[in-house]
Amino acid sequence: MTVSSAINGTAAGTAPADRRSRTAAPQSGFAPWKDPSRTPIIRFENVTKKFGDFVAVDNITLDIYEREFFALLGPSGCGKTTLLRMLAGFEKPTEGRVIVDGQDITDLAPYERSNINMMFQSYALFPHMTVERNVGFGLRQEGMPAEEIKQRVDEAMALVELGKFAHRKPHQLSGGQQQRVALARAIAKKPRIMLLDEPLGALDKKLRNQAQFELMRIQEQTGTTFVIVTHDQEEAMTVASRIAVMHQGKLEQVSTPGEIYEAPKSRYVAQFIGDVNIMEGKVVALPPDGTVDITPASGDGRIFKAVACDGLAIGQNVWLSVRPEKFRISLDEPQSGVNVVKGRVDDVGYLGSISHYHVHTEAGNRVTALRANSSHSVERAISWDDTVWLEWPVDASVLLKT
Amino acid sequence: MRKWLVIAIPYVWMILFFLIPFFIVFKISLSESEISIPPYTPVFDIFEGWESIKAKIGELDFEKYSFIFSDELYTSAYLSSIKIAAVSTFLTLLIAYPLAYGMARAPREWQPTLMMFVILPFWTSFLIRVYAWIGILKNEGLLNALLLNLGVISEPLTIMNTTMAVYIGIVYSYLPFMVLPLYASLEKIDGRLLEAAEDLGSPPWKAFWQVTFPLSIPGIVAGCFLVFIPAVGEFVIPDLLGGSETLMIGKTLWSEFFNNRDWPVASAVAVLLLLVLIIPIVGFQWAQQRAREAGR
Amino acid sequence: MNNRFSWFNVTAIVLGFAFLYIPILILVIYSFNDSKLVTVWGGFSTKWYAGLIENEQLMDAAWTTLRVAFISATMATVLGTMAALVLVRMGRFPGRTLFSGMIFAPLVMPEVITGLSLLLLFVAINFDRGFWTIVLAHATFTMCFAAVVVQARLSDFDHRVEEAAMDLGASPVATFFQVTLPIIAPSVISAWLLAFTLSLDDLVIASFTTGPSATTLPMKIYSQVRLGVTPEINAISTIMIAFVTVGVLIASYMTKMQTARVERDRRAADAAAN
């Protein structure tokens, strides 16, 4: 946590690794997407959305399961918000169907989708109503008796710890409080599916981290299926059970945060999530021990080893990706002789608990490596212009075919 | 379904009370003047059947237009309307610019109050504001009394019932229309731009011409259109302040209609006035469109 | 900031406001003049005001004007709000360009043309001219001003607030009345006041569209003004000016207080959160 906030996402590579162990624990048994007998609560079937000539969402098929905390992640303009708005009913797919609970809701208006509610970007609170009336708005639309509304509103406000602000107007609240009103307003309807459109984008870093854990608590407590749209990869890693990485209207990869980080399927995903060093190369040999020998595309004849994946052929173009923290950086030449690169230190960034090093390799590439500044380290500090060796285990790199 | 109702109600209203009347004006401008009620022929009646209407359409002609073009009274009225409107627009700009500039550069907390005082006269009756000048400008009015007492002049000035009085009236009445867009564009200019210009060696008066003035051009354009277009068709000001010697087309239309009761000629005058104004109106819409797109 | 009162700014503002206000001030002052002559101050008197109340024709005209303005402003506000909704919220539909042209053109259209064209319409459809024709004419030309005022507010408020209402189960009609209308209410009120004032003020369109049965105050004032300056007209003008000034002052004071309160609350909330 301290690491990621200190380096502010630029090399967030280390953070998800340690966070994964924390979030994965309670959900270790929770993987409905692996169970073929489960039916998804949300299903996008070949959904395409065009605005004029612009294809915002391009033939997406996606299943989301009950109780999931599902993140749609991507840069702005990748179609993630459009996908969410089609689920809420604000956009109608140009082609394809949206199915919720086995029912085709493609043509339903937003106000006819009573089991889906949304928490809006920048909250969209009704400025002329008190907090209490904001939270009760959806219940009043159902014509619920006043007594019951009061009870449900109190319940929702207690859930987000907002009770004492009941009679304030939105402009009398801070950003963090407004965010909780927006959450309570959607939760009060007890939807089966909760949509969150960049819910924490307006908060500062510290509040955002706090709010992420609060969202996770509420999601678990209510058992609601959450679908969140975010451009913040750390946020997606923190909260989500699964992440869909989107790029130009298409799904690049749908996996758990751990898989996305450790086993990206494309260079796009590898580069979008955390820092990564990527080297283009060619397959030169496929030894029977399940590894693959690769020579850099620059053609200097060196051989690197990685774990092979399916469908490799000799002579094929591949990309080798290594996360900065997977390198072992040292002043002495390692003995193993496998996956070793010699270089000169260009730049050192000291960030307290870790340092990162920009290394200019003999082959002329720039590589980033991270090292924790453990207190017991007796080695001499690595500094500018030092000659260093970078070494990584065979199973620490990922082979990418696209 | 409801959506179409919301569109249809104002749409039908505007077609009925704005668009169709123009076609009627055009149709009557092609009719003959008559001394009857209504004072023109032919009168269409949809109950008479298609044949009769067709016959009546044949009676329409452009005679009134050739009459207007042959009579110097009308052409000079159009020309002098345009000239008076153009001169007063320029004078309004000269007076409004320093005022808008002063407002935009005044301390922030004062600006809403200053704005309110510019808008306030706009809310008070146009007629009354024009009327207020009669007492000031006439020969035995307050301005002459003041100047005579001060010894600046020895003979009363004749301002009332001259074009000069019309200029004053238009500038006075339309000043808020010029000040508001000017203020809006001047107020938006980032003060740091001027500091940057000065830092780069431009003295304040030069910085004004190189930075402030070019950036205020959208406001100048909008303000000029907002003053010029209605001023061309102005009736009350030339009628009350300009006297008989000032020719303006709005006045001509009024007297054709009310004094001569010649509806076809009044309609033809209106059609031609509209044609004269179409270029500035379209230009204004275009400038507004561009400003909106630039603001995005 | 370089925003301050420099000598240039002060001079420009003082001269500009002097030009705007001195004629009105003179008119007000001379409404209390005992003498009938404009240039001679004959001492303070309120006799012209007393005379007004006895002038039945003038009182009738004033009453007609107020009724016309009230009814036409109400119609114009409803129609103008609908037109603004169409322009801002309805997206593209066939004939949108024509519609926005019809809404914006009357703003700069010379009154003589609007007046003449409406009169000819009423003659063509054989509609009895009088009170109601003025109301219809005023509703038509003021609705365009109302539409512009409401449109400005509608286009700068967050569309997502309406989406949130629909997401929470409110139908489009419920959304409009429970969310949109309360939020744009200040602009709807301004639109009504603007339409009301424009109607009160109008001479030309009313002169064209009226019949023998209805005379409005501006028409009455106009016919007397043509005969020259009289203290009586000064007196009625002063009343109208006072009426409007008080209204505008109250409105702007209320807006100012409102903005200040919102600002203060927001600061307090932020301070409490930190």
PDB file of C-alpha atoms in Angstrom, chain A residues 1 8 176 179 198-215 230-232 234-235 238-239:
ATOM      1  CA  MET A   1       0.000   0.000   0.000  1.00  0.00           C
ATOM      2  CA  ASN A   8       1.741   6.915  -7.434  1.00  0.00           C
ATOM      3  CA  GLY A 176     -16.432  12.102   0.086  1.00  0.00           C
ATOM      4  CA  GLN A 179     -19.991  10.022  -2.954  1.00  0.00           C
ATOM      5  CA  GLU A 198     -15.966   6.010 -12.285  1.00  0.00           C
ATOM      6  CA  PRO A 199     -17.436   6.225  -8.778  1.00  0.00           C
ATOM      7  CA  LEU A 200     -14.307   7.481  -7.049  1.00  0.00           C
ATOM      8  CA  GLY A 201     -12.793   9.558  -9.829  1.00  0.00           C
ATOM      9  CA  ALA A 202     -13.493  12.862  -8.091  1.00  0.00           C
ATOM     10  CA  LEU A 203     -11.862  11.908  -4.801  1.00  0.00           C
ATOM     11  CA  ASP A 204      -8.261  12.500  -3.847  1.00  0.00           C
ATOM     12  CA  LYS A 205      -5.901   9.570  -3.555  1.00  0.00           C
ATOM     13  CA  LYS A 206      -6.193   8.993   0.187  1.00  0.00           C
ATOM     14  CA  LEU A 207      -9.995   9.107   0.259  1.00  0.00           C
ATOM     15  CA  ARG A 208     -10.141   6.930  -2.815  1.00  0.00           C
ATOM     16  CA  ASN A 209      -8.261   4.081  -1.186  1.00  0.00           C
ATOM     17  CA  GLN A 210     -10.544   4.263   1.820  1.00  0.00           C
ATOM     18  CA  ALA A 211     -13.634   4.334  -0.379  1.00  0.00           C
ATOM     19  CA  GLN A 212     -12.464   1.320  -2.374  1.00  0.00           C
ATOM     20  CA  PHE A 213     -12.463  -0.831   0.730  1.00  0.00           C
ATOM     21  CA  GLU A 214     -15.819   0.575   1.741  1.00  0.00           C
ATOM     22  CA  LEU A 215     -17.254  -0.407  -1.645  1.00  0.00           C
ATOM     23  CA  THR A 230     -12.742   2.711 -14.174  1.00  0.00           C
ATOM     24  CA  HIS A 231      -9.639   3.884 -15.971  1.00  0.00           C
ATOM     25  CA  ASP A 232      -7.564   3.411 -12.836  1.00  0.00           C
ATOM     26  CA  GLU A 234      -4.964   0.024  -9.356  1.00  0.00           C
ATOM     27  CA  GLU A 235      -8.576   0.580  -8.447  1.00  0.00           C
ATOM     28  CA  THR A 238      -8.031  -3.632  -5.612  1.00  0.00           C
ATOM     29  CA  VAL A 239     -11.781  -4.129  -5.827  1.00  0.00           C
TER      30      VAL A 239
END
